[in-house]
Coordinates of C-alpha atoms and ligand atoms in Angstrom, one line a residue:
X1411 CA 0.0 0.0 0.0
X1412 CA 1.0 3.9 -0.5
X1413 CA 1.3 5.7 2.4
X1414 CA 1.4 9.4 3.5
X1415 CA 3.2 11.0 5.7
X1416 CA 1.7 13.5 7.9
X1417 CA 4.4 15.7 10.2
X1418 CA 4.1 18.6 12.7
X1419 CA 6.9 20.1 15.0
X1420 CA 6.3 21.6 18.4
X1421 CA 9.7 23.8 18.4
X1422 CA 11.0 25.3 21.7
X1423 CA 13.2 28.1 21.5
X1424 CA 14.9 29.7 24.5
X1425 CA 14.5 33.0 24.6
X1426 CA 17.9 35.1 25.3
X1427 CA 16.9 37.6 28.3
X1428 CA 19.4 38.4 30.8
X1429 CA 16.8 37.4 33.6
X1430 CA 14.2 34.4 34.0
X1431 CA 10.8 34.7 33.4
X1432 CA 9.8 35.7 36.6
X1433 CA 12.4 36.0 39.2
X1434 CA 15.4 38.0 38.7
X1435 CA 17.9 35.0 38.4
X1436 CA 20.6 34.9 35.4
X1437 CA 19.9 32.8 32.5
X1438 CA 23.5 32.7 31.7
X1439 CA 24.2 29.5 30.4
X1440 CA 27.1 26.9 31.9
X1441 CA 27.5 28.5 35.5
X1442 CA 27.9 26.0 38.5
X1443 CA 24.6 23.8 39.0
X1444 CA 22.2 25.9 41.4
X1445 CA 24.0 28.9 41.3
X1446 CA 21.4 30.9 39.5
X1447 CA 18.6 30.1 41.4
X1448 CA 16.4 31.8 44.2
X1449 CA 12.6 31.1 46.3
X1450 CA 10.9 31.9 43.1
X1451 CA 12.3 29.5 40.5
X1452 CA 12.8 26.8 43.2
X1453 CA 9.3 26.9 43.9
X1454 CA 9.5 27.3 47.5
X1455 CA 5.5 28.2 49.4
X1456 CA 4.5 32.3 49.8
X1457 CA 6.8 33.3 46.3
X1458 CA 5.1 35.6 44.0
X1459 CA 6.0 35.6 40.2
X1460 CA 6.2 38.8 38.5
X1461 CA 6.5 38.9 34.3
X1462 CA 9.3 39.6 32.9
X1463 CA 8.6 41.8 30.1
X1464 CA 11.3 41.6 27.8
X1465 CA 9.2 38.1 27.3
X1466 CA 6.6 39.4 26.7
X1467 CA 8.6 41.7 24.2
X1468 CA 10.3 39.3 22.4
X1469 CA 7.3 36.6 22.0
X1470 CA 5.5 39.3 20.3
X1471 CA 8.6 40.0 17.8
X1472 CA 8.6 36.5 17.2
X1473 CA 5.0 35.9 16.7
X1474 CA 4.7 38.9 14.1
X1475 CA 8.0 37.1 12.4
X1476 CA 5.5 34.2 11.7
X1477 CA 2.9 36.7 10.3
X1478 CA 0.5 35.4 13.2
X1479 CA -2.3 37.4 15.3
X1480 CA -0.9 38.7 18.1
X1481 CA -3.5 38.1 21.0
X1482 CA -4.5 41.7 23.0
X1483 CA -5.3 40.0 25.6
X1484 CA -3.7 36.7 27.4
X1485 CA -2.6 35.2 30.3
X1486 CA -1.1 32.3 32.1
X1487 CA -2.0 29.0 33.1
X1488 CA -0.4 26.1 35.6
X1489 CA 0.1 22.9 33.3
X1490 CA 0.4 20.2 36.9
X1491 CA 2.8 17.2 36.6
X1492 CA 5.0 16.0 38.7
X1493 CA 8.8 15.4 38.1
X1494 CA 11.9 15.5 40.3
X1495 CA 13.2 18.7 38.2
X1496 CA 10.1 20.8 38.3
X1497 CA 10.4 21.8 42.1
X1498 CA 6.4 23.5 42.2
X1499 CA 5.0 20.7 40.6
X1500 CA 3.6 22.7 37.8
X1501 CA 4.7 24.5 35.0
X1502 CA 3.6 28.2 34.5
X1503 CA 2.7 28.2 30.6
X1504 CA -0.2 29.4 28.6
X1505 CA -3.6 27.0 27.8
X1506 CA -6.6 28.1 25.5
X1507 CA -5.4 31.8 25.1
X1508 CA -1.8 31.8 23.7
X1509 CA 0.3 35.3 23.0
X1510 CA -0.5 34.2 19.0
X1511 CA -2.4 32.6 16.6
X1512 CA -2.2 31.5 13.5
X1513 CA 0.9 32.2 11.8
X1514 CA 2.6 30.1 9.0
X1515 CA 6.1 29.9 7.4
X1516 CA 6.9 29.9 3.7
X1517 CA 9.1 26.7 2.4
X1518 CA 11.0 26.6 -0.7
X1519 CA 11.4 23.3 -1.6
X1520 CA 13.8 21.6 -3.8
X1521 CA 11.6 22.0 -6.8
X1522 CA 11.5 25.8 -6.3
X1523 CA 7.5 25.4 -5.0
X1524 CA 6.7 27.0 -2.0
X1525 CA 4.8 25.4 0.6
X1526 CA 3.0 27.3 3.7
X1527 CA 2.9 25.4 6.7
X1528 CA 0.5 26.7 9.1
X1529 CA 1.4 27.8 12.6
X1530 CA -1.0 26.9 15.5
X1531 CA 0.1 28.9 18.1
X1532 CA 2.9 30.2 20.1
X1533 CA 2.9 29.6 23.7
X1534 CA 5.1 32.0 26.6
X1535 CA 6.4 29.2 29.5
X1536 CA 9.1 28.3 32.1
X1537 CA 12.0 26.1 31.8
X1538 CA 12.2 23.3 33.7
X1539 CA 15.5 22.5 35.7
X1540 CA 17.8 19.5 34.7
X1541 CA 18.5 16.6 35.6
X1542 CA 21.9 14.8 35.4
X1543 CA 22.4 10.9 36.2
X1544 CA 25.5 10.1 37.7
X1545 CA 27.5 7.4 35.6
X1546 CA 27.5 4.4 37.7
X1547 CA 25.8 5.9 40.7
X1548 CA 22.5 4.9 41.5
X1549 CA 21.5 8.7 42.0
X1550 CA 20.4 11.5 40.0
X1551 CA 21.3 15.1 40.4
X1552 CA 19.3 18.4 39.8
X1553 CA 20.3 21.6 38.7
X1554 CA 17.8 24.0 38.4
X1555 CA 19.7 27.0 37.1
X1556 CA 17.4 26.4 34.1
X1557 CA 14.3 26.2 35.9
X1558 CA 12.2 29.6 34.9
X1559 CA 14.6 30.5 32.2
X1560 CA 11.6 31.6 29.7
X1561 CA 10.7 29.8 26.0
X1562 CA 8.5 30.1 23.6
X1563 CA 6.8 27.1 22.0
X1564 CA 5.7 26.7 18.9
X1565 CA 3.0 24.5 17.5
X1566 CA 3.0 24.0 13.7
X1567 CA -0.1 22.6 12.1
X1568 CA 0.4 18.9 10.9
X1569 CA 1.4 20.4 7.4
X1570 CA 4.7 18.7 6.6
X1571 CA 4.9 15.8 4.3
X1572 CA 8.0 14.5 4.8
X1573 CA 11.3 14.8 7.0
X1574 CA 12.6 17.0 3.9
X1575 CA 10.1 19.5 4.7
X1576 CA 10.3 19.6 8.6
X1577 CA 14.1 19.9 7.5
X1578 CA 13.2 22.9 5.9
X1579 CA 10.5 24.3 8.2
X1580 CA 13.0 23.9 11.2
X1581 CA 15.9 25.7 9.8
X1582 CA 13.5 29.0 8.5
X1583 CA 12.0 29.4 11.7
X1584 CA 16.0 29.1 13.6
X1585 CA 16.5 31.8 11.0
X1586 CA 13.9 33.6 11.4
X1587 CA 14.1 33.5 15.4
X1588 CA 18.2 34.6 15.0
X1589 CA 17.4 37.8 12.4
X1590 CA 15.0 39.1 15.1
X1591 CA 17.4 38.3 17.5
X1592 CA 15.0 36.5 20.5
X1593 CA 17.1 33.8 20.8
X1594 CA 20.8 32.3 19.8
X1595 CA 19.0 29.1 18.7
X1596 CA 21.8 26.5 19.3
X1597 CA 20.1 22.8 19.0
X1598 CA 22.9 21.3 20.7
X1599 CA 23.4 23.5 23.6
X1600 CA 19.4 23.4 24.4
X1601 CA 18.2 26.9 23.2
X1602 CA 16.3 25.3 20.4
X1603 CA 14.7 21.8 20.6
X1604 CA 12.3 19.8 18.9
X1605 CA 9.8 17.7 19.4
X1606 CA 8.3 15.7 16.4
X1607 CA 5.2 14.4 15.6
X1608 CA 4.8 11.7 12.7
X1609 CA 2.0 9.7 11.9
X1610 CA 1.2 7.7 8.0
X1611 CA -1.7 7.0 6.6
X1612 CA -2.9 5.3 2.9
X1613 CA -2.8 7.9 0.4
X1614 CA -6.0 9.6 -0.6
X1615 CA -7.7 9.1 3.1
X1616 CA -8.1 12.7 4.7
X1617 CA -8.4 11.1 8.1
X1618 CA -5.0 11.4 10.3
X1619 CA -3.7 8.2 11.7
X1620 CA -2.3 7.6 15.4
X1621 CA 0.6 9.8 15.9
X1622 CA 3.9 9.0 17.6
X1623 CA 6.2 12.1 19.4
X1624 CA 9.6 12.1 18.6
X1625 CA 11.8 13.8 21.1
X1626 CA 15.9 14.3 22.3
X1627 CA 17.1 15.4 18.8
X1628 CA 19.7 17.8 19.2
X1629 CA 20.9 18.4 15.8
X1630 CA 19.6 19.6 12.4
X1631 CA 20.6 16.3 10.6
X1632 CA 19.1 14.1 13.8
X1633 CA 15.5 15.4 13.3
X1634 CA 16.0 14.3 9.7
X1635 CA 17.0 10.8 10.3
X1636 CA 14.5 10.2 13.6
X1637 CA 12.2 11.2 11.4
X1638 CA 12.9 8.8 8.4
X1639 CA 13.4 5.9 10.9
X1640 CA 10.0 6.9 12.4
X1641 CA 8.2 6.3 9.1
X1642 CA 9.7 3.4 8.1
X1643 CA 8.7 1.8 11.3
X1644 CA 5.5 2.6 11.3
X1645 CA 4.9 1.4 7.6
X1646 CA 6.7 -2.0 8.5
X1647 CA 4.5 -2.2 11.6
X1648 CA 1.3 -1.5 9.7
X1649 CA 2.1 -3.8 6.7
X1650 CA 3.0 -6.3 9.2
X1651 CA -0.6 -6.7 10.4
X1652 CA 0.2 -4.4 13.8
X1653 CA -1.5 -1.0 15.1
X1654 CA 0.8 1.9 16.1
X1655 CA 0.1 3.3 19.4
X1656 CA 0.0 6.8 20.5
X1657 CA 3.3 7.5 22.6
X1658 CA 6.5 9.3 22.8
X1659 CA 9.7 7.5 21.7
X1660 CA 13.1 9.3 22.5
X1661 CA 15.5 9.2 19.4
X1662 CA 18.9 7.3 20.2
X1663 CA 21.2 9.3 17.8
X1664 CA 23.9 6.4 18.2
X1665 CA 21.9 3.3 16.9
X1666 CA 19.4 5.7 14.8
X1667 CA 16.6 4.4 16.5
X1668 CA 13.3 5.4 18.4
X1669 CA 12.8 3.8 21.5
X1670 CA 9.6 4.0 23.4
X1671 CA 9.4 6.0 25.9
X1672 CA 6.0 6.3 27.6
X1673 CA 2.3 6.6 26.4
X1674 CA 1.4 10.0 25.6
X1675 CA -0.4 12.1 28.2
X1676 CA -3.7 14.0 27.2
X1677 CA -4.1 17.7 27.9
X1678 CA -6.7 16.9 30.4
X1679 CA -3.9 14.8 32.2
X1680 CA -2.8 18.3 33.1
X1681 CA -5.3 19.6 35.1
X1682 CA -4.8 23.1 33.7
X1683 CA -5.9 26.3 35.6
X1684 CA -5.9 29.8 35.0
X1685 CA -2.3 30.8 37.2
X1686 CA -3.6 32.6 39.9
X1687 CA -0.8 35.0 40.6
X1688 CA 0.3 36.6 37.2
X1689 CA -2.1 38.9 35.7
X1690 CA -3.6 38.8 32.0
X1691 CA -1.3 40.3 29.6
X1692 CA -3.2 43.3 28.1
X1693 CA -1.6 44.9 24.9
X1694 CA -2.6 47.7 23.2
X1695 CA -2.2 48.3 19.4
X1696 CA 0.0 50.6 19.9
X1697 CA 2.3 48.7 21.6
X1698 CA 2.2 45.9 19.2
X1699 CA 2.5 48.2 16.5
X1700 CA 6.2 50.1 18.3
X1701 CA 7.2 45.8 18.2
X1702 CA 6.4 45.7 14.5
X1703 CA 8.5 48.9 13.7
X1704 CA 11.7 47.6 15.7
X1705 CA 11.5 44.9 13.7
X1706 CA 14.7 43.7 10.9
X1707 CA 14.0 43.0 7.5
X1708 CA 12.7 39.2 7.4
X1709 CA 14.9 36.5 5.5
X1710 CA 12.1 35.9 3.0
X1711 CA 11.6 39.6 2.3
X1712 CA 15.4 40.0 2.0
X1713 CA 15.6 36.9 -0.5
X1714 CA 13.0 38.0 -2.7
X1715 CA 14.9 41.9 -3.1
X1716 CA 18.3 40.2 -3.4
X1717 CA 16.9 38.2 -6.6
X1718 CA 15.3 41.2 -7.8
X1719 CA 17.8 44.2 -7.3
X1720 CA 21.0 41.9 -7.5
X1721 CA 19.9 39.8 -10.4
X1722 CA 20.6 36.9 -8.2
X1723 CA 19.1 33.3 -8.9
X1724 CA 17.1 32.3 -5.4
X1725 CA 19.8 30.0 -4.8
X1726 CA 22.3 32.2 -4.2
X1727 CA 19.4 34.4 -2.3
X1728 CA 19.2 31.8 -0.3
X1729 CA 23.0 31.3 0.7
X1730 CA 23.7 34.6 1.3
X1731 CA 20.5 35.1 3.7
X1732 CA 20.8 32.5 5.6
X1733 CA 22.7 34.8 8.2
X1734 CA 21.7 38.3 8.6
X1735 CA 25.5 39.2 9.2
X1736 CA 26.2 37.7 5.8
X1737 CA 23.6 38.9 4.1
X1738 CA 25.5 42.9 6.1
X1739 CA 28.5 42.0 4.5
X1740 CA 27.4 41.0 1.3
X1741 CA 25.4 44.4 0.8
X1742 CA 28.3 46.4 2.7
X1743 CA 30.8 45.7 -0.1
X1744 CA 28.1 46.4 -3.1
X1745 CA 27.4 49.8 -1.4
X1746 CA 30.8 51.0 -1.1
X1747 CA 31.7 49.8 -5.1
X1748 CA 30.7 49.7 -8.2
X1749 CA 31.5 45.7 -9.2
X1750 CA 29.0 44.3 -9.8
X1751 CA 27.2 42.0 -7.3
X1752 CA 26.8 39.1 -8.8
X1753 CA 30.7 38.6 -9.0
X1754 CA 30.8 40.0 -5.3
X1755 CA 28.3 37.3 -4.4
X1756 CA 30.4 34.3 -6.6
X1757 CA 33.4 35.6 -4.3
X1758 CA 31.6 35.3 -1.0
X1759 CA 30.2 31.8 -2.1
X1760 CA 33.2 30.1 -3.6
X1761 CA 35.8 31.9 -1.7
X1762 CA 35.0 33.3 1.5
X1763 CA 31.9 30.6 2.5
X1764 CA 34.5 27.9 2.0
X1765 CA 37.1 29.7 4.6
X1766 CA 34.3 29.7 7.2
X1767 CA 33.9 26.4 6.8
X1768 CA 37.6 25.5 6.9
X1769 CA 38.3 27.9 10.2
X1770 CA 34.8 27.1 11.5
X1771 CA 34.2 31.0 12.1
X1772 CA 31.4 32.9 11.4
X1773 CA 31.6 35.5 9.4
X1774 CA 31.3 38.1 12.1
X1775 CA 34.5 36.6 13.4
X1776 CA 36.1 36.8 9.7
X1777 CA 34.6 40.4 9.1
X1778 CA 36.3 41.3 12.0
X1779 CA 39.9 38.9 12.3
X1780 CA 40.4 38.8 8.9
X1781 CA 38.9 40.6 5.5
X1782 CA 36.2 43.3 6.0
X1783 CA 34.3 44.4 3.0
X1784 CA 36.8 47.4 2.4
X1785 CA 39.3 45.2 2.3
X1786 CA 37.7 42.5 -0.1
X1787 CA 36.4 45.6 -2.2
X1788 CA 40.0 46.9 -2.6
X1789 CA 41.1 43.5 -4.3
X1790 CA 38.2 43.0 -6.2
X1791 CA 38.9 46.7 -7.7
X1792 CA 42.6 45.6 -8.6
X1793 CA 40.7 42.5 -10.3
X1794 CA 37.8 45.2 -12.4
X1795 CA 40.7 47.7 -13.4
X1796 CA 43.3 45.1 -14.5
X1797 CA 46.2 45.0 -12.6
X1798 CA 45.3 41.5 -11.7
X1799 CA 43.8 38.5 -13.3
X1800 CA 40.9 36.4 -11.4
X1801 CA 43.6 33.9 -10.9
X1802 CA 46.2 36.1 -9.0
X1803 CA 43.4 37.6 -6.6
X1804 CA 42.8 34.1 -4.9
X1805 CA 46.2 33.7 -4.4
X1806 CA 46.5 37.6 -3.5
X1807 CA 43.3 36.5 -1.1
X1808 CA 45.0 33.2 0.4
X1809 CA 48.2 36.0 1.3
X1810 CA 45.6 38.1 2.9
X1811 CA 44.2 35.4 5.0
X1812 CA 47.5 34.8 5.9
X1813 CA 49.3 37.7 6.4
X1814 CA 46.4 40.1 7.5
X1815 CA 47.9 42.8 4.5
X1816 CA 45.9 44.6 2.1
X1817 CA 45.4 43.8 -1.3
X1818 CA 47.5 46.1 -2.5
X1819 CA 50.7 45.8 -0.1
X1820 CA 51.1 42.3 -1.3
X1821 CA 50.4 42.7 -5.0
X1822 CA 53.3 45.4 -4.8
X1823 CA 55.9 43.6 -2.6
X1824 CA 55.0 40.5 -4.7
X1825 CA 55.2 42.1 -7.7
X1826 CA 52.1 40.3 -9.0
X1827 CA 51.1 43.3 -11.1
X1828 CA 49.6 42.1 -14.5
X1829 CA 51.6 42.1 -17.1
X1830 CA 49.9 44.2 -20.2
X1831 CA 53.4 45.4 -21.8
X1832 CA 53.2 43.5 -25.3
X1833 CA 56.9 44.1 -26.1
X1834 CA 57.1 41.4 -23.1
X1835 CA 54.6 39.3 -23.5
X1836 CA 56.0 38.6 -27.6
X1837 CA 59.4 37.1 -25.5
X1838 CA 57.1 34.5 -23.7
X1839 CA 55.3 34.3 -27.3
X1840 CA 58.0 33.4 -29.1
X1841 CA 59.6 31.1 -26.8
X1842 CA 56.8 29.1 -26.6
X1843 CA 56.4 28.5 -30.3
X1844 CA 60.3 28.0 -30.3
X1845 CA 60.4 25.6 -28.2
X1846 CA 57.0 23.5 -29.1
X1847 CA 57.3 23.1 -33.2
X1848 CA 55.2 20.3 -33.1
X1849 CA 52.2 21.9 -31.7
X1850 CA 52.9 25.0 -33.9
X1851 CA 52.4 22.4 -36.9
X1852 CA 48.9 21.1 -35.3
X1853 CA 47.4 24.3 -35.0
X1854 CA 48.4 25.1 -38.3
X1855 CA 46.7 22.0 -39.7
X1856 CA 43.6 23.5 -38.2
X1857 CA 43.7 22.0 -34.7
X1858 CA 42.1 24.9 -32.6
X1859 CA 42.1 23.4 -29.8
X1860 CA 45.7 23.5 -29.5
X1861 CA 45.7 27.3 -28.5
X1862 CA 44.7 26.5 -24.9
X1863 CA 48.2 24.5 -24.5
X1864 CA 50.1 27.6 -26.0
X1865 CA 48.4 30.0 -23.5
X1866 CA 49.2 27.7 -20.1
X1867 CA 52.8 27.4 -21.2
X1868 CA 52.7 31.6 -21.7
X1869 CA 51.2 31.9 -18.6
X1870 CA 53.2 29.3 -16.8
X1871 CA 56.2 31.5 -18.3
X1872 CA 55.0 34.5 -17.0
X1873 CA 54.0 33.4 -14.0
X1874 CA 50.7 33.8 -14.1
X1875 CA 51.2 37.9 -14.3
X1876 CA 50.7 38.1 -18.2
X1877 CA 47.3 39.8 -19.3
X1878 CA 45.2 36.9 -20.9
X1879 CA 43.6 38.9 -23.5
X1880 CA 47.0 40.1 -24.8
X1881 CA 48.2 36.8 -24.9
X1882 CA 45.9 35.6 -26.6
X1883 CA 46.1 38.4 -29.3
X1884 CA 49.6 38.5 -29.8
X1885 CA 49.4 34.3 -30.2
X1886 CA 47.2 34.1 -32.8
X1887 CA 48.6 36.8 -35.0
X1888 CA 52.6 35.3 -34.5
X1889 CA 50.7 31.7 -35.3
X1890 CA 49.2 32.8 -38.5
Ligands
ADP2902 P1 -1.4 16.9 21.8 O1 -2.7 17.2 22.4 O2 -0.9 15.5 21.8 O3 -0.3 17.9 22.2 P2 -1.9 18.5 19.4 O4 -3.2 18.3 18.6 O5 -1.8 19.6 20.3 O6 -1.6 17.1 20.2 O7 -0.7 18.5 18.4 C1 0.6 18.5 18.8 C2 1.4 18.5 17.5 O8 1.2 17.3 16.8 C3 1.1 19.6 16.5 O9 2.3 20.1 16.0 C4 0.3 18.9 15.5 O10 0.4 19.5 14.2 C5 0.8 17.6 15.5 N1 -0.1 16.5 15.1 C6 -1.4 16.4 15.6 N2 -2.0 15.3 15.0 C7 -1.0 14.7 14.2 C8 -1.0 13.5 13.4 N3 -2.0 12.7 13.3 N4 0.1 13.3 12.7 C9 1.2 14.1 12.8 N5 1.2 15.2 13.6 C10 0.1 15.5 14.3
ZN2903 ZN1 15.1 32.8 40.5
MG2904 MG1 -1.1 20.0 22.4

């Protein structure tokens, strides 16, 4: 039988204040277990919880980044469970009215389709603490320095149709969350995590099947493969006569695997109730509106005018978006030239893209420890006027990297100035047909193809400083 699959994510970021959610603790991340903790995140009785409302603040940003309806009005519920690193025995979160509603995300797929997938909501909440289990001990530990740090979940509709697309969902929405700046989004140190939610059913029914959560991914590329493993479990189960059950499984990254975990609560396992001690959150429109205004330009937006006013194709929109800082650079160095940007856009994605990789760096770091657009500008100039060929620059580039000079120290201490002075160039011309009779005779016989040989010895002869064009002029009329 066909099957399809049916996907949503429930994404929690971390949001990056200073201060928890309601106490004034740090939320600096890798301090000494229980350092950063005080009567209000521990839970202890008589504590009251006030809002912090750079929270508040920064859900809002984020919820207007996923073009959903901010709510004017809502407030804060107690989701009850018990566990050894939640000290009140409830979670402060929000229930039935969230700080936004129904938002979506634009895909590009590998086709070149977009895809919408719907956003449910977007939920404010607390962190719960963590718990450590000592190797070989039969204890665990708490630390609950993470307890009240605040996070934002989000809900997408189950839109996705494969663990391509919640590929693609996930990483626009970490984008999306890092241009706005609410969070630094870092799967593997906990600031963004995933759950997954995957069910199949036969193709052409519009009922969804039994769904199985998917959590403990902590990288891009684990969600991807849980996922895969997920489906191709649940197809061998069903074809094998068996019924899936509704339950969380915790992905083993090691074996590739989903183990299960326990049955899935319901939301009425929760007992939620309006949180007695926080007050509604009333926004005006103004306020939202102020929120709107401080907002960046959006990755899609800035896509869309960098195919349009750069003559870029959307792949190379895409690249060069994918970090606002990039995507800074990039438009730094067109304002202050006049090359044109798609060649300053094939030199950030062939050259300097592949030196980030190399020096794991961001290109902040490179921007600011190595080439800054001035600098890049300056050799790319030397390139446009003619004093060096495309050839010379990346070595001229690699020398830069190197030796933190500018473009034009080393091409004059090198002496790697083009050479355009044809009374030169006719010496490497003529001892190159000297010295290759045999060729000469090919190309004379009408072998073309020849020509390319001549011009890598000239070249090789010259160093590599001898103006192509000349070369190639001078050649063909000594051949003739
Ligand atoms: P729960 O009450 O178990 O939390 P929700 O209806 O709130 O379930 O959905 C949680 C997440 O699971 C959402 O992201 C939603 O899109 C997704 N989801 C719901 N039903 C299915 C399904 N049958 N298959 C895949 N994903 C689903
Ligand atoms: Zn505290
Ligand atoms: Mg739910």
């Amino acid at each position: 039988m066909e099957y399809e699959v049916v996907i949503g994510l429930e994404v929690h970021v971390q949001l990056n204040t200073k201060t928890k959610i309601f106490c004034s603790c740090s939320t600096e991340f890798g301090a000494a277990p229980n350092t950063q903790v005080c009567p209000i995140c521990m839970g202890q009785p008589g504590v009251l919880p006030v809002l912090n409302k750079e929270v508040v603040t920064k859900a809002v940003k984020a919820g207007i980044s996923l073009n959903g309806e901010i709510s004017k009005y809502s407030k804060f519920d107690r989701k009850n469970y018990f566990y050894p690193d939640l000290p009140k025995g409830y979670q402060i979160s929000q229930f039935d009215l969230p700080i936004m509603k129904n938002g979506y995300i634009d895909i590009t797929l590998s086709s070149g389709e977009t895809k919408r997938i719907r956003i449910t909501r977007i939920h404010m909440e607390e962190d719960a603490g963590k718990l450590i289990h000592g190797e070989g001990e039969a204890v665990s530990y708490v630390d609950f320095n993470r307890a009240g740090v605040p996070l934002l979940e989000i809900v997408s509709e189950p839109d996705m149709r494969s663990s391509e697309e919640a590929y693609l969902y996930l990483k626009e929405l970490r984008n999306i969350m890092k241009y706005i700046g609410v969070s630094d989004v870092n799967m593997e140190e906990g600031s963004l995590r995933c759950d997954a939610n995957v069910s199949i059913r036969p193709k052409g029914e519009t009922k969804l099947g039994t769904k199985v959560e998917i959590k403990n991914m902590n990288s891009f590329s684990s969600v991807r493969k849980a996922i895969d493993y997920e489906i191709s479990r649940q197809i061998e189960l069903k074809e094998n006569g068996g019924e899936i059950v509704q339950e969380t499984r915790l992905y083993d990254a090691n074996k590739n695997k989903t183990f299960s975990m326990r049955s899935k609560e319901e939301s009425h396992d929760y007992r939620y109730f309006p949180e007695p001690d926080l007050p509604p959150i009333v926004l005006s429109e103004k306020e939202i509106e102020e929120i709107k205004n401080s907002l960046p330009e959006l990755p899609d937006k800035k896509r869309k005018r960098f195919v349009e006013s750069y003559k870029l194709t959307m792949n190379e929109a895409n690249l060069l978006t994918e970090e606002r800082e990039l995507a800074d650079y990039f438009e730094n160095c067109i304002k202050i030239s006049k090359i044109e940007p798609k060649k300053i856009s094939n030199w950030i994605q062939s050259e300097i893209l592949a030196i980030l990789n190399e020096k794991n760096i961001s290109i902040a770091e490179f921007e600011k420890d190595y080439i800054n657009p001035q600098n890049l500008v300056e050799l790319l100039n030397f390139v446009e006027d003619g004093t060096i060929s495309g050839k010379i620059a990346k070595q001229v580039f690699e020398e830069m990297l190197e030796s933190k000079k500018s473009a034009k120290q080393i091409i004059e201490s090198k002496g790697l100035k083009q050479i355009t002075d044809n009374s030169e160039i006719e010496k490497w011309v003529d001892e190159v047909i000297k010295n290759n009779p045999k060729e000469v005779e090919k190309y004379k016989q009408g072998n073309e193809k020849i020509l390319g040989f001549f011009v890598g010895e000239i070249m090789k002869l010259s160093k590599g400083k001898a103006n192509p064009k000349a070369v190639n002029d001078i050649l063909r009329s000594k051949l003739k």
